[in-house]
């Protein structure tokens, strides 16, 4: 049911944005609707009475949140007055558009509208090479790169909604895909890292072109220059040419040269901070006992913000420790948390909440002024970007209220998106297989493991043994998501994909629970009975592939789907082979199926019986080599 409102604005530049979000908030803008008086003020205040409503707002972003809160109030159960003050100066999201899935312009706009109604005011498009650089034709070649015109359109749309859109690129590492082209390898040090240093002017001309192209479409003069996880810096061609140089010195030189470009282009930058900590103690990322020496501290320019990224810890002390260490730098600290979209098909909201709430609490205590959520799409972007929406509400609600009330947040989420929270929380249950014991402060992705495990080589049989329980668990999830797909048509492609995933996993678990037993027991009758189940798996995988195609094309450019096509097509092909071999065993043509009958060993279970999370498709599909992907 649409609510009719007549907005009396003190700033008419808000009108286009209001028109863009009204329908999503369930509002109809018409002259004879309930009057809503809007004016600037020090805090966000939304009041409603019988004759009129009011919104007082301190910023454009707060105004649009006020519109969402008003929709909540007018729904009848949101109270008659809401007053809020943000904890952070900036709060938003980074959208990963580099790991296969490059969001379509209309899909980004959909996310921006939801952000506006939540009051979020910062958006970054993480583009390693997926943006056009006029002088570099291989930059983003065949990867769905954004044109400058597309980015200008998004920047204007975001600005209309009170959201600052900032380019986010890489100027050191994480450039594996573009550096794999033979024509680009002259810029490569090793693996995914650029060849840097005073004696490599070609690299800095390339970076000038990239920085200029990335920044040009945006009205903001801020830019995120990346520089994280450059573990191979100086260990490849650089080593051969110049010998060993300390990583701290290399970073100091590289930052100075990049900073020169930024200054000449009139840009204010931020960068990931982890390489400074790796220089202090190269034992994992952000070692808690890192000691920042004067040399390390002086290598960080005071006017390049340091982005501390941490999506893992579940206790306040760990975040407090790292924020205190960051405070030793002259540069301001920015915090990046995570909405867990990178474990495979299913977003993990259990881990998202466990890691985010203590992080945001410590950011408030340590006076961090800017925070944002990352939503990575590691290893193929199997989780759809729209599945991050409920995670955005976590950041928004904490920013404006300093707390997380699940019931109230769900109601406000519905007001901002028209969607129920329950379906988003249920996504996590794909990774909560019955009987699964997690390592401390860790997570797991059994749905991805079970999906890609070979039907003839049950490599994870010892790690995931409860097949009957899994089959029932995933079948129940399939039914739930079928219901949500019917209830929320705007998310039908995404919910439909989860329903198809549940059916495919249920069928797969029934197969893996019986196939090895039939062969090891030399039960040819049981093997024959499995042949229809093989057909059921083939059909379920075909349906899953179709569903994933539908949700991919609903939000993403077509580039990148070939990866999922190959993966799901591979599992389907292996089931065709499995059916052929099982039939031959059933009729006595084969005396054995050795890949099924051989003993399996624990792979993902540690010595305490806890599940060890690994996240690369290649390690799930086979124990053999899938081939090198670089060079």
XYZ file of C-alpha atoms in Angstrom, residues 97-98 102 125-152 166-175 178 184 194 205-218 223-226 557:
63
model
C 33.551 -4.999 -9.254
C 36.852 -6.748 -9.995
C 30.934 -6.000 -12.787
C 33.523 1.045 -6.813
C 36.475 -1.290 -6.288
C 37.970 -1.553 -9.768
C 41.385 -3.159 -10.144
C 41.372 -2.944 -13.922
C 37.637 -2.751 -14.682
C 37.596 0.876 -15.758
C 38.662 2.304 -19.096
C 42.122 3.865 -19.444
C 42.276 5.457 -22.900
C 46.004 4.877 -23.393
C 45.827 1.237 -22.211
C 43.548 -0.966 -24.365
C 44.327 -4.100 -22.325
C 43.213 -2.433 -19.071
C 40.018 -4.337 -18.295
C 39.969 -5.990 -21.727
C 37.177 -8.647 -21.868
C 36.358 -8.003 -18.207
C 33.304 -5.725 -18.503
C 35.172 -2.527 -17.625
C 33.210 0.654 -16.970
C 33.308 3.471 -19.469
C 33.932 6.996 -18.244
C 30.361 7.820 -19.247
C 28.935 5.043 -17.051
C 30.941 6.230 -14.057
C 29.879 9.854 -14.617
C 34.928 7.747 -4.729
C 37.048 5.852 -7.254
C 38.905 2.900 -5.775
C 41.772 1.370 -7.754
C 45.051 -0.471 -7.254
C 48.427 1.190 -7.738
C 50.735 -1.612 -6.618
C 49.322 -5.147 -6.270
C 46.127 -7.119 -6.997
C 46.666 -6.593 -10.726
C 45.718 -7.251 -16.402
C 51.372 -5.847 -20.106
C 53.843 -3.763 -10.454
C 53.484 6.901 -16.554
C 51.064 3.953 -16.517
C 49.906 4.905 -13.021
C 49.442 8.519 -14.036
C 47.185 7.376 -16.863
C 45.242 5.091 -14.516
C 44.813 7.647 -11.742
C 43.722 10.330 -14.196
C 41.236 8.016 -15.927
C 39.841 6.701 -12.641
C 39.351 10.125 -11.073
C 38.047 12.052 -14.089
C 34.410 10.835 -14.031
C 33.876 11.692 -10.361
C 40.573 8.498 -4.419
C 41.438 5.136 -2.859
C 44.770 3.954 -4.286
C 44.805 0.412 -2.843
C 27.416 -7.274 -17.072
